[in-house]
Coordinates of C-alpha atoms in Angstrom, one line a residue:
X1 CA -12.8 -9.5 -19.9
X2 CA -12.7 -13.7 -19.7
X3 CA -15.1 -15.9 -18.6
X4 CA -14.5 -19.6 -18.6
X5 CA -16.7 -22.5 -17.7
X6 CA -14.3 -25.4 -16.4
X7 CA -15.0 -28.6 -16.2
X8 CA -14.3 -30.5 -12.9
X9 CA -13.2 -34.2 -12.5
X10 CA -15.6 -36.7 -10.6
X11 CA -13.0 -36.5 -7.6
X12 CA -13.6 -32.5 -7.6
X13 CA -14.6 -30.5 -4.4
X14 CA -16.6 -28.6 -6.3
X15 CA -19.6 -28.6 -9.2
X16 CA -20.3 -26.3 -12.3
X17 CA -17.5 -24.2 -11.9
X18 CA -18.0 -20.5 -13.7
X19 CA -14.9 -17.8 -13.6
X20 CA -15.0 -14.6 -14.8
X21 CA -12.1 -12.2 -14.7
X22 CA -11.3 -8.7 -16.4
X23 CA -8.4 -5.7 -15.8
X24 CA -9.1 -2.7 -13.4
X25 CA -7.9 1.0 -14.4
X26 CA -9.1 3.8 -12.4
X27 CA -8.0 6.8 -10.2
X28 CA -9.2 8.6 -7.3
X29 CA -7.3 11.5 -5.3
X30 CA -5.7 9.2 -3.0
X31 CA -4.2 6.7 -5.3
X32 CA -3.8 8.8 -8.2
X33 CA -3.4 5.9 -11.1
X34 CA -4.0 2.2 -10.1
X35 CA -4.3 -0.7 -12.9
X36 CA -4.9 -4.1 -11.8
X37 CA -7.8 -7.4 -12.3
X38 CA -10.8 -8.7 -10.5
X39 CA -12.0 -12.1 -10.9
X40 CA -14.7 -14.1 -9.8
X41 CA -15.5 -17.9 -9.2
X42 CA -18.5 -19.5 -8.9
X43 CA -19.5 -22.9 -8.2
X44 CA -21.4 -25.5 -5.3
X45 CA -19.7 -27.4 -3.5
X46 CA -19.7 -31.4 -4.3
X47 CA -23.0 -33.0 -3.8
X48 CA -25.2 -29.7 -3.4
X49 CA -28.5 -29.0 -4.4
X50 CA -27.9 -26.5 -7.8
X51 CA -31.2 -25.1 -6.8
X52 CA -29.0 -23.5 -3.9
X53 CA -27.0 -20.5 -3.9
X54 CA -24.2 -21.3 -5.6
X55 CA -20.7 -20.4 -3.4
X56 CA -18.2 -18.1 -4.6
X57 CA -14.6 -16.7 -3.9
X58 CA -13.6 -13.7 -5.6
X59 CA -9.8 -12.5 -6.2
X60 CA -8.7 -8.6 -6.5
X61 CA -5.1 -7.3 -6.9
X62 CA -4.2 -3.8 -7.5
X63 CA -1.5 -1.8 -8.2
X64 CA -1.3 2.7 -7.9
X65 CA 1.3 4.3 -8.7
X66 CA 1.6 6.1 -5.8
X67 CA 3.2 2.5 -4.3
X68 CA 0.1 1.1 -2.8
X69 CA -1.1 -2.5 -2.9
X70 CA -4.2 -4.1 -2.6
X71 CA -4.6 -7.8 -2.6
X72 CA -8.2 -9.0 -1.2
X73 CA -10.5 -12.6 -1.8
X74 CA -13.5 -12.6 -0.5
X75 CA -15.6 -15.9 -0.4
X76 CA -18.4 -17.3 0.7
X77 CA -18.9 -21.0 0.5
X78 CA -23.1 -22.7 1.6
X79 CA -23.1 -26.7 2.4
X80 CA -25.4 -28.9 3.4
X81 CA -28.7 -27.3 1.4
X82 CA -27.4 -23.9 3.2
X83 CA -27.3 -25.5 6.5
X84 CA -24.2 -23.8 7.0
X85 CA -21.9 -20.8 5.6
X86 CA -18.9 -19.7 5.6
X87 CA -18.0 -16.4 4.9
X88 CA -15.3 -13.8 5.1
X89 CA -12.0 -12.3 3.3
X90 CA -8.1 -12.5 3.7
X91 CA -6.1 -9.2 2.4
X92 CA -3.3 -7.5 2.1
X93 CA -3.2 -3.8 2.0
X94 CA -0.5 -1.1 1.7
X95 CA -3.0 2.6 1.4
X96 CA -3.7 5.7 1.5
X97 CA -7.3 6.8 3.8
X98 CA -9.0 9.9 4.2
X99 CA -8.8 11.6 7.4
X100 CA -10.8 14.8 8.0
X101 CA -11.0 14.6 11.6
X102 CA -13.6 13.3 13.8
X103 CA -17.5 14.0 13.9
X104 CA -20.4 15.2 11.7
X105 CA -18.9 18.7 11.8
X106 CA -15.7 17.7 10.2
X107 CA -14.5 20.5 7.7
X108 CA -13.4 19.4 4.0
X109 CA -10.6 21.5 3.8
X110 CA -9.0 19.6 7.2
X111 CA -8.3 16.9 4.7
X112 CA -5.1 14.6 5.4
X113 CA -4.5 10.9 4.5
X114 CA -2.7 8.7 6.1
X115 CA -0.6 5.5 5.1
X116 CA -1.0 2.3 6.5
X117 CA 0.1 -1.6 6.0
X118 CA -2.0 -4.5 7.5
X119 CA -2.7 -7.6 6.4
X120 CA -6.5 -8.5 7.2
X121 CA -8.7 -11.6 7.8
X122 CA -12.7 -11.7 8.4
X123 CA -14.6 -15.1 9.2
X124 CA -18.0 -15.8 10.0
X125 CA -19.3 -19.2 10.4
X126 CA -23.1 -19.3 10.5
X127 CA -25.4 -22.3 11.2
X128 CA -29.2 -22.6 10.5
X129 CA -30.9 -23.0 13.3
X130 CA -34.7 -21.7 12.5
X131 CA -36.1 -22.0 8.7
X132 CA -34.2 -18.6 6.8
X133 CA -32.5 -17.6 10.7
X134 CA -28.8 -18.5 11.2
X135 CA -26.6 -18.5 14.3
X136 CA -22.5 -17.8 14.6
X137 CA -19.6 -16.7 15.7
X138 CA -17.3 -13.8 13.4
X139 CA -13.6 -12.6 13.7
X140 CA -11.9 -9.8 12.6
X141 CA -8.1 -9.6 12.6
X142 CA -5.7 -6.3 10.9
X143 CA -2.3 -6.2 11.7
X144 CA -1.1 -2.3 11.3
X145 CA 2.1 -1.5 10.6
X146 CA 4.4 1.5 9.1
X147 CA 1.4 3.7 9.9
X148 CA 2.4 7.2 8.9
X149 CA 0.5 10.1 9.6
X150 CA 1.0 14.2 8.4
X151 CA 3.5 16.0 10.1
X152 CA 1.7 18.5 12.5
X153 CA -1.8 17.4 11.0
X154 CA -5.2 17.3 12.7
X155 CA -4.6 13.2 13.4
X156 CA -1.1 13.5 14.8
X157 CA -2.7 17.0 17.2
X158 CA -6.1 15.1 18.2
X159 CA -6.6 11.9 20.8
X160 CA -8.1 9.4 19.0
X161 CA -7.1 5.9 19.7
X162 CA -5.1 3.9 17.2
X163 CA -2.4 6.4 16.3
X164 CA 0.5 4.0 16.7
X165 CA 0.7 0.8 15.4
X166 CA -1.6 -2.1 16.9
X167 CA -3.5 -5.0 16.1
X168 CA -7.2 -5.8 15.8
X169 CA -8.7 -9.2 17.1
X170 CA -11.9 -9.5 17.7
X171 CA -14.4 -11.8 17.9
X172 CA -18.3 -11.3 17.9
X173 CA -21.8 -13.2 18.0
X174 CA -24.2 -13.2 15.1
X175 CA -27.1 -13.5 13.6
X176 CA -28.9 -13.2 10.3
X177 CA -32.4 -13.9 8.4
X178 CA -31.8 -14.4 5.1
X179 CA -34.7 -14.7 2.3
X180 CA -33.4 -13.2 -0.8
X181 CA -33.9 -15.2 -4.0
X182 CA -30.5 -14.5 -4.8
X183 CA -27.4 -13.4 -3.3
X184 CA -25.6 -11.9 -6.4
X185 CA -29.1 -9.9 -7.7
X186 CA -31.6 -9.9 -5.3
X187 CA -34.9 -9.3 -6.8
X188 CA -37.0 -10.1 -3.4
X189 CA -36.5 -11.0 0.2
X190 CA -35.0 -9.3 3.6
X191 CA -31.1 -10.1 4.5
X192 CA -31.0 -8.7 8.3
X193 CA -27.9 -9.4 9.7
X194 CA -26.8 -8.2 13.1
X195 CA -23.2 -8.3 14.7
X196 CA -21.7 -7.9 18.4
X197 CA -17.7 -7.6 18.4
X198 CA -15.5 -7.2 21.3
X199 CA -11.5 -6.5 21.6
X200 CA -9.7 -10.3 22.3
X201 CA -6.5 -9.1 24.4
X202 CA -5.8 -13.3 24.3
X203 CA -6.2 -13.3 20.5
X204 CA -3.7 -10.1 20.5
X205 CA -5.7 -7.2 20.6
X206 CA -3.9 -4.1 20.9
X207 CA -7.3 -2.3 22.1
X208 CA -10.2 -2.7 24.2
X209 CA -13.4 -2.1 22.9
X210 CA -16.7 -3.2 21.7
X211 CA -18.7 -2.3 19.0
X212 CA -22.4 -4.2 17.1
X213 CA -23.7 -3.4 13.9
X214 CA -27.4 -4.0 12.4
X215 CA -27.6 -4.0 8.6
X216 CA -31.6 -4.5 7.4
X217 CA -31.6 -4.8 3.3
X218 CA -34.6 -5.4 1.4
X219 CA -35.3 -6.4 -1.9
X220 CA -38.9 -6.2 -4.2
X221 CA -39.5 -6.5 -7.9
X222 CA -41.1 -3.3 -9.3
X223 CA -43.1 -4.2 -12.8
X224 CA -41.1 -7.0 -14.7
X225 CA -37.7 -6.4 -14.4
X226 CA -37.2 -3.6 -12.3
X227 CA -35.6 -3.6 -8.7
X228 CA -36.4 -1.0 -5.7
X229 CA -33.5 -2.5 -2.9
X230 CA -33.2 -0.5 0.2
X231 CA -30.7 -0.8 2.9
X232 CA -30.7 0.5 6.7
X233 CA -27.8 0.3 8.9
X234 CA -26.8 1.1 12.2
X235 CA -23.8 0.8 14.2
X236 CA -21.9 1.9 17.0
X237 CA -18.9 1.4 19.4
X238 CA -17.0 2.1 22.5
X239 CA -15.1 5.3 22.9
X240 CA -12.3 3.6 23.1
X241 CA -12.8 2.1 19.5
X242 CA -9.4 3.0 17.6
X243 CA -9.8 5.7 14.4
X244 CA -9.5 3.4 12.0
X245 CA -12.1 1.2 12.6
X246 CA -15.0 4.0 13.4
X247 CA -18.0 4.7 11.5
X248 CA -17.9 6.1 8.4
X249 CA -20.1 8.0 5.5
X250 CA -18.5 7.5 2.8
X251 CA -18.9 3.3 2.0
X252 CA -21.1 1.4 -0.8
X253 CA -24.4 2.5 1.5
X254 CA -23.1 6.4 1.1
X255 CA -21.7 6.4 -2.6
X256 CA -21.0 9.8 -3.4
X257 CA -19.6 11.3 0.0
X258 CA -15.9 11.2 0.1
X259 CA -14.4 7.8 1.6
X260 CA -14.0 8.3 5.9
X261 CA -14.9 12.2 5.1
X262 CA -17.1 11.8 8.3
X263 CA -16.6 9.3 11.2
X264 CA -17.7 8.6 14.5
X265 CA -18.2 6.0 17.1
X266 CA -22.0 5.4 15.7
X267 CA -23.8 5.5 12.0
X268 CA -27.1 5.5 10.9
X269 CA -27.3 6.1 7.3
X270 CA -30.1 4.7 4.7
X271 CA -29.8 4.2 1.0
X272 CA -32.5 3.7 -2.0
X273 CA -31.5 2.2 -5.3
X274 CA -33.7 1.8 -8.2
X275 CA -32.3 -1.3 -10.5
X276 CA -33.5 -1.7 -14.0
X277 CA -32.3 -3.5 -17.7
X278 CA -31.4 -1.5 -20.4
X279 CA -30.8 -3.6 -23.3
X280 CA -28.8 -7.6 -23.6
X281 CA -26.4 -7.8 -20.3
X282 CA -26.4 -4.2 -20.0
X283 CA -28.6 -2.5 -16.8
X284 CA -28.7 0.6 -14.6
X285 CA -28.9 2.0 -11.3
X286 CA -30.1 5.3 -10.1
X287 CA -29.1 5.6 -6.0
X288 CA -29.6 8.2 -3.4
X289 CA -28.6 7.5 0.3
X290 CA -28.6 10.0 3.8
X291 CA -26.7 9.5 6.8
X292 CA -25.2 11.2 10.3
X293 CA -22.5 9.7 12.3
X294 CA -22.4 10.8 16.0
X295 CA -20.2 10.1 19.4
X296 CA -22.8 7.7 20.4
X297 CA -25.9 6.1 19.2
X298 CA -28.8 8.3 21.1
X299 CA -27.3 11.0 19.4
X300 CA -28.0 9.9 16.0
X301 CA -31.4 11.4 16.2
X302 CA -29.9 14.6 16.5
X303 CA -27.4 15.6 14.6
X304 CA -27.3 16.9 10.8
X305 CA -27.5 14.3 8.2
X306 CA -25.6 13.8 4.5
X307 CA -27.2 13.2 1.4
X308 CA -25.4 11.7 -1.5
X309 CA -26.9 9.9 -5.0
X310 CA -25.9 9.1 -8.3
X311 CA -26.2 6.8 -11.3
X312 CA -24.5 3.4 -12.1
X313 CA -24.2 0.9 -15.3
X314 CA -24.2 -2.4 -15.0
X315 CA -23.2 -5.0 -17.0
X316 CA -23.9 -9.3 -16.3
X317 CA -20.7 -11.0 -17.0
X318 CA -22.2 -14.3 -15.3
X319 CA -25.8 -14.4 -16.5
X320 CA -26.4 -18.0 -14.9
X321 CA -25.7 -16.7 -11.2
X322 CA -26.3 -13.0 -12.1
X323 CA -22.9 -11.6 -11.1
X324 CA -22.8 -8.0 -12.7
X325 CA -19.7 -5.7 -13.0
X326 CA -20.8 -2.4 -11.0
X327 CA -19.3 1.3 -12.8
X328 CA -21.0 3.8 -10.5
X329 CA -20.9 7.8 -10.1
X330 CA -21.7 9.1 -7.1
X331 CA -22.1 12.6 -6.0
X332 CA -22.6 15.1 -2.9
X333 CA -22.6 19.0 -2.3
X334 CA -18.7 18.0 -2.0
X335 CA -18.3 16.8 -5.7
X336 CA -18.5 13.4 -6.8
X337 CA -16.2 9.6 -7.1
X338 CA -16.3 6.5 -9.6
X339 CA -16.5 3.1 -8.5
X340 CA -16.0 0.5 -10.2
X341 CA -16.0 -3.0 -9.1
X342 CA -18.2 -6.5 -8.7
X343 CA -21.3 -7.5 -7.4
X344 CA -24.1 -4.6 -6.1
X345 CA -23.1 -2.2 -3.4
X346 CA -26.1 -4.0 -0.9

């Protein structure tokens, strides 16, 4: 692992840049082997206040040696004291997913994944509008191709939507409050953020649908040092949504359940997490999380519900901005998954 504090000329665009970067090995089921390196800038941009959150654009490559790819940056940039963000994430993937079939009652032994390549690209451009409130307008583009699916499997026998190639482009309204004290390591505050998509056939849409989203975090200090975050989310979407961009157990809310092992056209699932230092830059995490996914949201209520938890290390590689590399193992009646990457899950 690096870290390197780089000085910027007067002329710069940006202020008090901090990179950190280290290699990635791991494996999961899908992948088998993969070996690759994360890194992570952080910085404000020229003239802003340093006691605003500092921006950041993070770069992942990866490399499995079952031939997959995975090239992602995330970023998020805050001018004009916060005023305004920009957010979002251009990729390129070549992967394996789950697929287990569709719905809560989904057996594990039904389990096929499928191959896909897209390229992908998320914006969100938010503007204060209220004091903590902000106001914008999202997109969501992924461009599938060489989609290959099991010969005489449960995906190639059912009706789902999106079994051929297609394109998503979409664009949505939304809106978030926003009063953590931190967006790296939250130790207090509400982030509520909701989101309303729908299918762009102008902006090359290969589907029509709709679909909005309402994530509720929340963040207090327990004692000195210790966190309690917890992290509510709903979602849900038109029947015509296609399979690949359902609901799904299985994310950083549901650590533990297998990735996609149950999706649907609407979530609700809830997660705890208990965050506390152990000794220097080293920390843990104990998690637990439940959740359902259903053909439509009133029957969330209803259906049978997943539970999930586990126990993470962390460790600060950016103590001035509080970015911490995340090693988590999650578990449910199913067995259990590693994850390792940066930032927290929520």
């Amino acid at each position: 692992m690096a870290q390197k504090k780089t000085k910027v000329s007067q002329d710069s665009i940006v202020d008090h840049l901090k990179i950190s970067a280290f290699p990635v090995v791991f494996y999961t089921p899908e992948t088998a082997f993969g070996f690759g390196g994360i890194g992570i800038a952080n910085f404000w941009l020229k003239d802003e206040k340093k006691t605003t959150r500092p921006s950041s654009l993070q770069l992942g490559a990866s490399y499995t040696t079952k031939n997959q790819i995975l090239v992602y940056a995330p970023f998020e940039f805050y001018k004009d004291d916060e005023k305004w963000r920009l957010s979002g994430e251009f990729g390129f993937y070549k992967y394996f997913y789950n697929f287990f079939g569709v719905g809560i009652d989904s057996r594990e032994e039904d389990e096929e994944t499928y191959e896909v390549t897209f390229p992908r690209v998320r914006l969100a451009l938010m503007r204060e509008f209220l004091p903590d409130f902000y106001l914008g307008l999202g997109y969501e583009f992924d461009s599938y191709s060489s989609l290959r699916i099991e010969e005489n499997g449960i995906l190639e026998a059912s009706n789902v939507p999106g079994k051929q190639d297609g394109t998503i482009s979409n664009v949505g309204l939304q809106v978030s409050y926003d009063t953590r004290d931190n967006n790296f390591f939250p130790t207090k505050g509400f982030y509520i953020q909701g989101n309303v998509f729908t299918s762009s056939k102008i902006l090359g849409s290969s589907f029509d649908y709709s679909k909005f989203e309402l994530d509720n975090r929340f963040y207090q200090k327990v004692g000195e040092k210790q966190v309690l975050a917890a992290n509510v989310f709903v979602g849900s979407s038109s029947k015509s949504t296609p399979f690949y961009d359902l609901f799904y157990l299985g994310s950083k809310r549901t650590r533990g359940i297998n990735n996609r092992r149950y999706q649907d056209n609407a979530e609700l699932s809830m997660a705890l997490e208990y965050r506390f230092p152990i000794a220097g830059r080293f920390g843990g995490a104990v998690f637990g999380s439940s959740g359902t996914v259903a053909p439509a949201l009133n029957k969330l209520l209803s259906l049978a519900y997943k539970n999930a938890g586990g126990i993470g290390l962390r460790y600060i590689i950016n103590k001035r901005d509080g970015v911490r590399i995340r090693v988590d193992y999650g578990m449910s009646n199913e067995g259990g998954n590693f994850y390792f990457t940066i930032k927290e899950a929520f």
